[in-house]
Coordinates of N, CA and C in Angstrom, one line a residue:
M1 N -13.0 42.4 -34.3 CA -12.3 41.2 -34.7 C -11.5 40.6 -33.6
V2 N -11.1 41.4 -32.6 CA -10.3 40.9 -31.5 C -11.2 40.0 -30.7
M3 N -12.5 40.3 -30.5 CA -13.4 39.5 -29.8 C -13.7 38.2 -30.5
V4 N -13.7 38.2 -31.8 CA -13.9 37.0 -32.6 C -12.7 36.1 -32.4
E5 N -11.5 36.6 -32.5 CA -10.3 35.8 -32.3 C -10.3 35.2 -30.9
A6 N -10.8 36.0 -29.9 CA -10.8 35.5 -28.5 C -11.9 34.3 -28.4
Y7 N -13.0 34.5 -29.2 CA -14.0 33.4 -29.2 C -13.5 32.1 -29.8
K8 N -12.7 32.2 -30.8 CA -12.1 31.0 -31.4 C -11.2 30.3 -30.4
K9 N -10.4 31.0 -29.7 CA -9.6 30.4 -28.6 C -10.5 29.8 -27.5
W10 N -11.6 30.5 -27.2 CA -12.5 30.1 -26.2 C -13.1 28.7 -26.5
V11 N -13.4 28.5 -27.8 CA -13.9 27.2 -28.3 C -12.9 26.1 -28.0
L12 N -11.7 26.3 -28.4 CA -10.6 25.3 -28.3 C -10.3 25.0 -26.9
V13 N -10.1 26.1 -26.1 CA -9.7 25.9 -24.7 C -10.9 25.2 -23.9
S14 N -12.1 25.5 -24.3 CA -13.2 24.8 -23.6 C -13.1 23.3 -23.8
L15 N -12.8 22.9 -25.0 CA -12.6 21.4 -25.3 C -11.5 20.8 -24.5
L16 N -10.4 21.6 -24.4 CA -9.2 21.1 -23.7 C -9.5 21.0 -22.2
E17 N -10.2 22.0 -21.6 CA -10.4 22.1 -20.2 C -11.6 21.2 -19.7
H18 N -12.6 21.2 -20.5 CA -13.9 20.6 -20.0 C -14.2 19.3 -20.9
K19 N -13.4 19.1 -21.9 CA -13.7 17.9 -22.8 C -15.1 18.0 -23.5
K20 N -15.6 19.2 -23.6 CA -16.8 19.5 -24.3 C -17.0 21.0 -24.5
S21 N -17.9 21.3 -25.4 CA -18.2 22.8 -25.7 C -19.0 23.3 -24.5
I22 N -18.7 24.5 -24.1 CA -19.5 25.2 -23.0 C -20.0 26.5 -23.6
A23 N -21.1 26.9 -22.9 CA -21.8 28.1 -23.4 C -20.9 29.4 -23.0
L24 N -21.2 30.4 -23.7 CA -20.5 31.7 -23.4 C -21.1 32.3 -22.2
P25 N -20.3 33.2 -21.5 CA -20.9 33.8 -20.3 C -22.1 34.6 -20.6
N26 N -22.9 34.8 -19.6 CA -24.2 35.5 -19.7 C -24.1 36.9 -20.2
V27 N -22.9 37.5 -20.0 CA -22.7 38.9 -20.4 C -22.7 39.0 -21.9
V28 N -22.5 37.9 -22.6 CA -22.5 38.0 -24.1 C -24.0 37.7 -24.6
T29 N -24.5 38.7 -25.3 CA -25.9 38.6 -25.8 C -26.0 37.5 -26.8
A30 N -27.3 37.0 -27.0 CA -27.5 36.0 -28.0 C -27.2 36.4 -29.4
Q31 N -27.5 37.7 -29.7 CA -27.1 38.2 -31.0 C -25.6 38.3 -31.3
T32 N -24.9 38.7 -30.2 CA -23.4 38.7 -30.4 C -22.9 37.3 -30.5
A33 N -23.4 36.4 -29.7 CA -22.9 35.0 -29.8 C -23.2 34.4 -31.2
K34 N -24.3 34.8 -31.8 CA -24.6 34.3 -33.1 C -23.6 34.8 -34.2
I35 N -23.2 36.1 -34.0 CA -22.2 36.7 -34.9 C -20.9 36.0 -34.8
Y36 N -20.5 35.7 -33.5 CA -19.2 35.0 -33.3 C -19.2 33.7 -34.0
R37 N -20.3 32.9 -33.8 CA -20.4 31.6 -34.4 C -20.3 31.6 -35.9
S38 N -20.9 32.6 -36.5 CA -20.9 32.7 -38.0 C -19.6 33.0 -38.5
L39 N -18.7 33.7 -37.7 CA -17.4 34.1 -38.1 C -16.3 33.0 -37.7
A40 N -16.8 32.0 -37.0 CA -15.9 31.0 -36.5 C -16.4 29.6 -36.9
R41 N -17.0 29.5 -38.0 CA -17.6 28.2 -38.4 C -16.7 27.0 -38.4
P42 N -15.4 27.1 -38.9 CA -14.6 25.9 -38.8 C -14.3 25.5 -37.4
Y43 N -14.3 26.4 -36.5 CA -14.1 26.0 -35.1 C -15.3 25.4 -34.5
I44 N -16.5 25.9 -34.9 CA -17.8 25.3 -34.5 C -17.9 23.8 -35.0
A45 N -17.5 23.6 -36.3 CA -17.5 22.3 -36.8 C -16.6 21.3 -36.1
L46 N -15.4 21.8 -35.8 CA -14.5 21.0 -35.0 C -15.0 20.6 -33.7
A47 N -15.6 21.6 -33.0 CA -16.2 21.3 -31.7 C -17.4 20.4 -31.7
T48 N -18.2 20.5 -32.8 CA -19.3 19.6 -32.9 C -18.8 18.1 -33.1
S49 N -17.8 17.9 -33.9 CA -17.3 16.6 -34.1 C -16.7 16.0 -32.8
F50 N -16.1 16.9 -32.1 CA -15.5 16.5 -30.8 C -16.7 16.1 -29.8
D51 N -17.7 16.9 -29.7 CA -18.8 16.6 -28.8 C -19.5 15.3 -29.2
E52 N -19.6 15.0 -30.5 CA -20.3 13.8 -31.0 C -19.4 12.6 -31.0
D53 N -18.2 12.7 -30.5 CA -17.2 11.6 -30.5 C -17.0 11.0 -31.9
N54 N -17.0 11.8 -32.8 CA -16.8 11.4 -34.2 C -15.3 11.6 -34.6
Y55 N -14.5 10.6 -34.4 CA -13.0 10.8 -34.7 C -12.7 11.1 -36.1
E56 N -13.3 10.3 -37.0 CA -13.1 10.5 -38.4 C -13.4 11.8 -38.9
R57 N -14.6 12.3 -38.5 CA -15.0 13.7 -38.9 C -14.1 14.7 -38.3
L58 N -13.7 14.5 -37.0 CA -12.8 15.5 -36.4 C -11.5 15.6 -37.1
K59 N -11.0 14.4 -37.5 CA -9.7 14.4 -38.3 C -9.9 15.2 -39.6
I60 N -11.0 15.0 -40.3 CA -11.2 15.7 -41.5 C -11.3 17.2 -41.3
D61 N -12.1 17.6 -40.3 CA -12.2 19.0 -39.9 C -10.8 19.6 -39.7
I62 N -10.0 18.9 -39.0 CA -8.6 19.5 -38.7 C -7.8 19.6 -39.9
D63 N -7.9 18.5 -40.8 CA -7.1 18.6 -42.0 C -7.5 19.7 -42.9
V64 N -8.8 19.8 -43.1 CA -9.4 20.8 -44.0 C -9.1 22.2 -43.5
G65 N -9.0 22.4 -42.2 CA -8.8 23.8 -41.7 C -7.4 24.1 -41.4
R66 N -6.4 23.4 -41.9 CA -5.0 23.6 -41.5 C -4.6 25.1 -41.8
S67 N -4.9 25.6 -42.9 CA -4.5 27.0 -43.3 C -5.2 28.0 -42.4
I68 N -6.4 27.7 -41.9 CA -7.1 28.6 -41.0 C -6.5 28.6 -39.7
W69 N -6.2 27.4 -39.2 CA -5.5 27.3 -37.8 C -4.2 28.0 -37.9
Q70 N -3.5 27.9 -39.0 CA -2.2 28.5 -39.1 C -2.3 30.0 -39.2
T71 N -3.3 30.5 -39.9 CA -3.5 32.0 -40.0 C -3.8 32.6 -38.7
D72 N -4.7 31.9 -37.9 CA -5.1 32.4 -36.6 C -4.1 32.1 -35.5
N73 N -3.0 31.4 -35.9 CA -2.0 31.1 -34.8 C -2.6 30.1 -33.8
N74 N -3.4 29.2 -34.2 CA -4.1 28.3 -33.3 C -3.8 26.8 -33.6
T75 N -2.7 26.6 -34.5 CA -2.4 25.2 -34.8 C -2.1 24.4 -33.6
G76 N -1.3 24.9 -32.7 CA -0.9 24.2 -31.5 C -2.1 23.8 -30.7
L77 N -3.1 24.7 -30.5 CA -4.3 24.4 -29.7 C -5.1 23.3 -30.4
V78 N -5.2 23.4 -31.7 CA -6.0 22.4 -32.5 C -5.4 21.0 -32.3
F79 N -4.1 20.9 -32.4 CA -3.5 19.6 -32.2 C -3.6 19.1 -30.8
Q80 N -3.6 20.0 -29.9 CA -3.9 19.5 -28.5 C -5.3 19.0 -28.3
V81 N -6.3 19.6 -29.1 CA -7.6 19.1 -29.0 C -7.7 17.7 -29.5
M82 N -7.0 17.4 -30.6 CA -6.9 16.1 -31.1 C -6.4 15.1 -30.1
E83 N -5.3 15.5 -29.4 CA -4.7 14.6 -28.4 C -5.7 14.4 -27.2
K84 N -6.4 15.5 -26.9 CA -7.4 15.4 -25.8 C -8.5 14.4 -26.2
F85 N -9.0 14.5 -27.5 CA -10.0 13.6 -27.9 C -9.6 12.1 -27.8
R86 N -8.4 11.9 -28.3 CA -7.8 10.5 -28.2 C -7.8 10.0 -26.8
S87 N -7.2 10.8 -25.9 CA -7.1 10.4 -24.5 C -8.5 10.2 -23.8
A88 N -9.4 11.1 -24.1 CA -10.8 10.9 -23.6 C -11.4 9.6 -24.1
A89 N -11.2 9.3 -25.3 CA -11.8 8.1 -25.9 C -11.2 6.9 -25.3
I90 N -9.9 6.9 -25.0 CA -9.2 5.8 -24.4 C -9.7 5.6 -22.9
L91 N -9.9 6.7 -22.2 CA -10.3 6.7 -20.8 C -11.7 6.1 -20.7
R92 N -12.5 6.3 -21.7 CA -13.9 5.8 -21.7 C -13.9 4.3 -21.8
L93 N -12.9 3.7 -22.5 CA -12.8 2.3 -22.6 C -12.6 1.6 -21.3
G94 N -12.0 2.3 -20.3 CA -11.9 1.8 -19.0 C -13.2 1.5 -18.2
R95 N -14.3 2.1 -18.7 CA -15.6 1.8 -18.1 C -16.2 0.5 -18.6
S96 N -15.7 0.0 -19.7 CA -16.2 -1.2 -20.3 C -15.3 -2.4 -20.2
F97 N -14.0 -2.1 -20.2 CA -13.0 -3.2 -20.3 C -12.0 -3.1 -19.1
A98 N -11.6 -4.3 -18.7 CA -10.5 -4.3 -17.7 C -9.1 -4.3 -18.3
A99 N -9.1 -4.9 -19.5 CA -7.8 -5.0 -20.3 C -8.1 -5.1 -21.7
L100 N -7.1 -4.5 -22.5 CA -7.2 -4.6 -24.0 C -5.8 -4.6 -24.6
T101 N -5.6 -5.3 -25.7 CA -4.3 -5.2 -26.3 C -4.2 -3.8 -26.9
V102 N -3.0 -3.4 -27.2 CA -2.8 -2.1 -27.7 C -3.5 -1.9 -29.1
S103 N -3.4 -3.0 -29.9 CA -4.1 -2.9 -31.2 C -5.6 -2.8 -31.1
D104 N -6.2 -3.5 -30.1 CA -7.6 -3.4 -29.8 C -8.0 -2.0 -29.4
V105 N -7.1 -1.4 -28.6 CA -7.4 0.0 -28.1 C -7.5 0.9 -29.3
A106 N -6.5 0.8 -30.2 CA -6.5 1.6 -31.4 C -7.7 1.4 -32.3
A107 N -8.2 0.2 -32.4 CA -9.4 -0.1 -33.2 C -10.6 0.5 -32.5
H108 N -10.7 0.4 -31.2 CA -11.9 1.0 -30.6 C -12.0 2.5 -30.6
V109 N -10.9 3.1 -30.7 CA -10.9 4.6 -30.8 C -10.6 5.1 -32.2
S110 N -10.8 4.2 -33.2 CA -10.6 4.6 -34.6 C -9.2 5.1 -34.9
L111 N -8.2 4.5 -34.3 CA -6.8 4.9 -34.5 C -6.0 3.8 -35.2
S112 N -6.7 2.9 -35.9 CA -6.0 1.8 -36.6 C -5.0 2.2 -37.6
S113 N -5.1 3.5 -38.0 CA -4.2 4.0 -39.0 C -2.7 4.2 -38.5
I114 N -2.6 4.4 -37.2 CA -1.3 4.6 -36.6 C -0.7 3.2 -36.2
S115 N 0.6 3.2 -36.1 CA 1.3 1.9 -35.8 C 1.1 1.5 -34.4
T116 N 1.3 0.2 -34.1 CA 1.2 -0.3 -32.7 C 2.2 0.4 -31.8
K117 N 3.4 0.6 -32.3 CA 4.4 1.2 -31.5 C 4.1 2.7 -31.2
E118 N 3.5 3.4 -32.1 CA 3.1 4.8 -31.9 C 2.0 4.8 -30.8
M119 N 1.0 3.9 -31.0 CA -0.1 3.8 -30.0 C 0.4 3.5 -28.6
E120 N 1.4 2.5 -28.6 CA 1.9 2.2 -27.3 C 2.6 3.4 -26.6
S121 N 3.4 4.1 -27.4 CA 4.0 5.3 -26.9 C 3.0 6.3 -26.4
F122 N 1.9 6.5 -27.1 CA 0.9 7.4 -26.7 C 0.3 7.0 -25.4
L123 N 0.0 5.7 -25.2 CA -0.6 5.2 -24.0 C 0.4 5.4 -22.8
A124 N 1.7 5.1 -23.1 CA 2.7 5.3 -22.1 C 2.8 6.7 -21.6
S125 N 2.6 7.7 -22.5 CA 2.7 9.1 -22.1 C 1.5 9.4 -21.2
L126 N 0.3 8.9 -21.5 CA -0.9 9.1 -20.7 C -0.7 8.6 -19.3
I127 N -0.1 7.4 -19.2 CA 0.1 6.8 -17.9 C 1.2 7.6 -17.1
T128 N 2.3 8.0 -17.8 CA 3.4 8.7 -17.1 C 2.9 10.0 -16.6
F129 N 2.1 10.7 -17.3 CA 1.7 12.1 -16.9 C 0.4 12.0 -16.0
G130 N 0.0 10.8 -15.6 CA -1.1 10.7 -14.7 C -2.4 10.9 -15.3
V131 N -2.6 11.0 -16.6 CA -3.9 11.2 -17.2 C -4.7 9.9 -17.1
M132 N -4.1 8.8 -17.1 CA -4.8 7.5 -17.1 C -4.2 6.6 -16.0
N133 N -5.0 6.0 -15.2 CA -4.6 5.1 -14.2 C -4.6 3.7 -14.7
A134 N -3.5 3.3 -15.3 CA -3.4 2.0 -16.0 C -1.9 1.6 -16.1
T135 N -1.7 0.3 -16.6 CA -0.4 -0.2 -16.8 C -0.3 -0.9 -18.1
L136 N 0.9 -0.9 -18.7 CA 1.2 -1.6 -19.9 C 1.9 -2.9 -19.6
F137 N 1.3 -4.0 -19.9 CA 1.9 -5.3 -19.6 C 2.6 -5.9 -20.8
H138 N 3.9 -6.2 -20.7 CA 4.7 -6.8 -21.7 C 5.0 -8.2 -21.4
S139 N 4.5 -9.1 -22.2 CA 4.7 -10.5 -22.0 C 6.2 -10.9 -22.4
C140 N 6.7 -12.0 -21.7 CA 8.0 -12.5 -22.0 C 8.0 -13.1 -23.4
D141 N 6.8 -13.6 -23.8 CA 6.7 -14.2 -25.2 C 6.6 -13.0 -26.2
K142 N 7.6 -12.9 -27.0 CA 7.7 -11.9 -28.0 C 6.5 -11.9 -29.0
S143 N 5.9 -13.1 -29.2 CA 4.8 -13.2 -30.1 C 3.5 -12.6 -29.5
S144 N 3.5 -12.4 -28.2 CA 2.3 -11.9 -27.5 C 2.2 -10.4 -27.6
K145 N 1.0 -9.9 -27.7 CA 0.9 -8.4 -27.8 C 0.9 -7.7 -26.5
T146 N 1.3 -6.5 -26.5 CA 1.3 -5.7 -25.3 C -0.1 -5.4 -24.9
T147 N -0.4 -5.5 -23.6 CA -1.8 -5.3 -23.1 C -1.9 -4.1 -22.2
L148 N -2.9 -3.3 -22.4 CA -3.2 -2.2 -21.5 C -4.2 -2.7 -20.4
R149 N -3.8 -2.6 -19.2 CA -4.7 -3.0 -18.0 C -5.1 -1.7 -17.3
F150 N -6.4 -1.5 -17.2 CA -7.0 -0.4 -16.5 C -7.0 -0.8 -15.0
L151 N -6.6 0.2 -14.2 CA -6.6 0.0 -12.7 C -7.9 0.5 -12.1
M152 N -8.4 -0.1 -11.1 CA -9.6 0.3 -10.5 C -9.3 1.6 -9.7
K153 N -10.3 2.5 -9.8 CA -10.1 3.8 -9.1 C -10.3 3.6 -7.6
T154 N -9.3 4.0 -6.9 CA -9.3 3.9 -5.4 C -9.0 5.2 -4.8
S155 N -9.0 5.3 -3.5 CA -8.6 6.5 -2.8 C -7.1 6.7 -2.7
G156 N -6.4 5.6 -3.1 CA -5.0 5.6 -3.1 C -4.3 6.3 -4.2
L157 N -3.1 6.1 -4.4 CA -2.3 6.8 -5.5 C -2.5 6.0 -6.8
S158 N -2.4 6.8 -7.9 CA -2.4 6.2 -9.2 C -1.0 5.6 -9.5
A159 N -0.9 4.9 -10.6 CA 0.3 4.2 -10.9 C 1.4 5.2 -11.1
A160 N 1.1 6.3 -11.8 CA 2.1 7.4 -12.0 C 2.5 8.0 -10.7
Q161 N 1.5 8.3 -9.8 CA 1.8 8.9 -8.5 C 2.7 7.9 -7.6
E162 N 2.4 6.6 -7.7 CA 3.2 5.7 -7.0 C 4.6 5.7 -7.4
L163 N 4.8 5.8 -8.8 CA 6.2 5.8 -9.3 C 6.9 7.0 -8.8
R164 N 6.2 8.2 -8.8 CA 6.9 9.4 -8.3 C 7.2 9.3 -6.8
A165 N 6.2 8.7 -6.1 CA 6.5 8.6 -4.6 C 7.6 7.7 -4.4
H166 N 7.7 6.6 -5.2 CA 8.9 5.6 -5.0 C 10.2 6.3 -5.3
K167 N 10.2 7.2 -6.3 CA 11.5 7.9 -6.6 C 11.8 8.8 -5.5
R168 N 10.8 9.5 -4.9 CA 11.1 10.4 -3.8 C 11.6 9.6 -2.6
L169 N 11.1 8.5 -2.3 CA 11.6 7.6 -1.2 C 13.0 7.2 -1.4
L170 N 13.3 6.9 -2.6 CA 14.7 6.5 -2.9 C 15.7 7.6 -2.7
Q171 N 15.3 8.8 -3.1 CA 16.1 10.0 -2.9 C 16.3 10.3 -1.5
E172 N 15.2 10.2 -0.7 CA 15.2 10.5 0.7 C 16.1 9.5 1.5
A173 N 16.0 8.2 1.0 CA 16.8 7.1 1.6 C 18.3 7.4 1.4
H174 N 18.6 7.9 0.2 CA 20.0 8.2 -0.2 C 20.5 9.3 0.7
L175 N 19.7 10.4 0.9 CA 20.1 11.5 1.7 C 20.3 11.0 3.2
L176 N 19.4 10.1 3.6 CA 19.5 9.6 5.0 C 20.8 8.9 5.2
R177 N 21.2 8.0 4.2 CA 22.4 7.3 4.3 C 23.6 8.2 4.3
V178 N 23.6 9.3 3.5 CA 24.7 10.3 3.5 C 24.8 10.9 4.9
L179 N 23.6 11.3 5.5 CA 23.6 11.9 6.8 C 24.2 11.0 7.8
V180 N 23.8 9.7 7.8 CA 24.3 8.8 8.8 C 25.8 8.6 8.7
D181 N 26.3 8.5 7.5 CA 27.7 8.4 7.2 C 28.5 9.6 7.8
N182 N 27.9 10.8 7.6 CA 28.5 12.0 8.1 C 28.6 12.1 9.6
I183 N 27.5 11.6 10.2 CA 27.4 11.6 11.7 C 28.4 10.6 12.2
M184 N 28.5 9.4 11.6 CA 29.5 8.4 12.1 C 30.9 8.9 12.0
Q185 N 31.2 9.6 10.9 CA 32.5 10.2 10.6 C 32.8 11.3 11.7
S186 N 31.8 12.1 12.0 CA 32.0 13.1 13.0 C 32.2 12.5 14.4
N187 N 31.5 11.4 14.7 CA 31.7 10.8 16.0 C 33.1 10.2 16.1
H188 N 33.6 9.6 15.0 CA 34.9 9.1 15.0 C 36.0 10.2 15.2
V189 N 35.8 11.3 14.6 CA 36.7 12.4 14.8 C 36.6 12.9 16.2
L190 N 35.4 13.0 16.8 CA 35.3 13.4 18.2 C 35.9 12.4 19.1
E191 N 35.8 11.1 18.9 CA 36.5 10.1 19.7 C 38.0 10.3 19.7
L192 N 38.5 10.5 18.5 CA 40.0 10.7 18.4 C 40.4 11.9 19.2
S193 N 39.6 13.0 19.1 CA 39.9 14.2 19.8 C 39.8 14.0 21.3
S194 N 38.8 13.2 21.7 CA 38.7 13.0 23.2 C 39.9 12.2 23.7
E195 N 40.3 11.2 22.9 CA 41.5 10.4 23.3 C 42.7 11.3 23.4
H196 N 42.9 12.1 22.4 CA 44.0 13.0 22.4 C 44.0 14.0 23.6
I197 N 42.9 14.5 23.9 CA 42.8 15.4 25.1 C 43.1 14.7 26.4
E198 N 42.6 13.4 26.5 CA 42.8 12.6 27.7 C 44.3 12.3 27.8
D199 N 45.0 12.0 26.7 CA 46.4 11.8 26.8 C 47.2 13.0 27.3
L200 N 46.7 14.2 26.8 CA 47.4 15.4 27.2 C 47.2 15.6 28.7
R201 N 46.0 15.3 29.2 CA 45.7 15.5 30.6 C 46.6 14.6 31.4
K202 N 46.7 13.3 31.0 CA 47.5 12.4 31.8 C 49.0 12.8 31.8
T203 N 49.5 13.3 30.7 CA 50.9 13.8 30.6 C 51.1 15.0 31.5
Q204 N 50.1 15.9 31.5 CA 50.2 17.1 32.4 C 50.2 16.7 33.9
R205 N 49.3 15.7 34.2 CA 49.3 15.2 35.6 C 50.6 14.6 36.0
R206 N 51.2 13.8 35.1 CA 52.5 13.2 35.4 C 53.6 14.3 35.6
V207 N 53.6 15.3 34.8 CA 54.6 16.4 35.0 C 54.4 17.1 36.3
E208 N 53.1 17.4 36.6 CA 52.8 18.1 37.9 C 53.2 17.3 39.1
N209 N 52.9 16.0 39.0 CA 53.2 15.1 40.2 C 54.7 15.0 40.3
G210 N 55.5 14.9 39.2 CA 56.9 14.8 39.3 C 57.5 16.1 39.9
A211 N 57.0 17.2 39.5 CA 57.5 18.5 40.0 C 57.3 18.6 41.5
K212 N 56.1 18.1 41.9 CA 55.8 18.2 43.4 C 56.7 17.3 44.2
G213 N 57.0 16.1 43.7 CA 57.9 15.2 44.4 C 59.3 15.7 44.5
N214 N 59.8 16.3 43.6 CA 61.1 16.9 43.6 C 61.3 18.0 44.6
S215 N 60.2 18.8 44.7 CA 60.2 19.9 45.6 C 60.3 19.5 47.1
D216 N 59.9 18.3 47.4 CA 59.9 17.8 48.8 C 61.3 17.2 49.2
M217 N 62.1 16.9 48.3 CA 63.4 16.3 48.6 C 64.5 17.4 48.7
P218 N 65.5 17.1 49.7 CA 66.6 18.1 49.8 C 67.5 18.1 48.6
I219 N 68.1 19.3 48.4 CA 68.9 19.4 47.2 C 70.1 18.5 47.4
G220 N 70.3 17.6 46.4 CA 71.3 16.5 46.5 C 72.7 16.9 47.0
G221 N 73.3 16.2 48.2 CA 74.6 16.4 48.6 C 74.9 17.6 49.4
E222 N 74.0 18.5 49.6 CA 74.3 19.7 50.4 C 74.1 19.5 51.9
V223 N 75.1 20.0 52.7 CA 75.0 19.9 54.2 C 74.8 21.3 54.8
S224 N 73.9 21.3 55.7 CA 73.6 22.7 56.3 C 74.7 23.1 57.2
E225 N 74.8 24.4 57.5 CA 75.9 24.9 58.3 C 75.7 24.4 59.7
F226 N 74.5 24.2 60.2 CA 74.3 23.7 61.5 C 74.8 22.3 61.7
D227 N 74.6 21.4 60.7 CA 75.1 20.1 60.8 C 76.7 20.1 60.8
F228 N 77.3 21.0 60.1 CA 78.8 21.1 60.0 C 79.3 21.5 61.4
D229 N 78.7 22.4 62.0 CA 79.2 22.9 63.3 C 79.1 21.7 64.4
E230 N 78.0 21.0 64.3 CA 77.9 19.9 65.3 C 79.0 18.8 65.1
D231 N 79.4 18.6 63.9 CA 80.5 17.6 63.6 C 81.8 18.2 64.1
M232 N 82.0 19.4 64.0 CA 83.3 20.0 64.5 C 83.4 19.9 66.0
M233 N 82.3 20.2 66.7 CA 82.3 20.1 68.1 C 82.5 18.7 68.6
G234 N 82.0 17.7 67.9 CA 82.3 16.4 68.3 C 83.7 16.0 68.2
D235 N 84.4 16.5 67.2 CA 85.9 16.2 67.0 C 86.7 16.8 68.2
L236 N 86.3 18.0 68.6 CA 87.1 18.7 69.7 C 87.0 17.9 71.0
H237 N 85.9 17.3 71.2 CA 85.7 16.5 72.4 C 86.5 15.2 72.3

């Protein structure tokens, strides 16, 4: 039974990863594969509807098998399969149309039952996560419908990638401005420090020059003994 449960997940993951059913590995014999398929018929039916691009049938298969998906703990994977089907159907529209209104997109992929707002949100999520290279155009005229414009595939960046790159550039520009401000502030501090050091040097030189000049002058008012003797001899004569 463990292998059967693994096979059920294999079917779902194949649809998510490859957008179609894929064959089992060669190590699984034809007889074993037949047993797996017989024990996982609801999953095979779901995969068949997916491969045939039959949205209405896929929706019925998912609704009918709700209790099965829940018992097998595969409800999350099944809902992801539905989302994958919708996104794949919308992507195929880009091969035939350059632009469509949101309501027309819903009609082409058999999603007319959901509201335009829900469809627009779904399309926005596909664009944001890079699943689809397109843009949503909102007219200034409120009476006009929102339009989905498919972008041509190029070697450049997708719309979502360009948005992420733009955000990174803004972040890097902000960091660069902060760095420049810090450098300018540091330079200002260094300039003040240099001026302070130069003032100290000038003061020190003035002190040294003043001390040197005083040492060359005689001590104020003192008369040497030799000069006094000469004066006395002059008086005697």
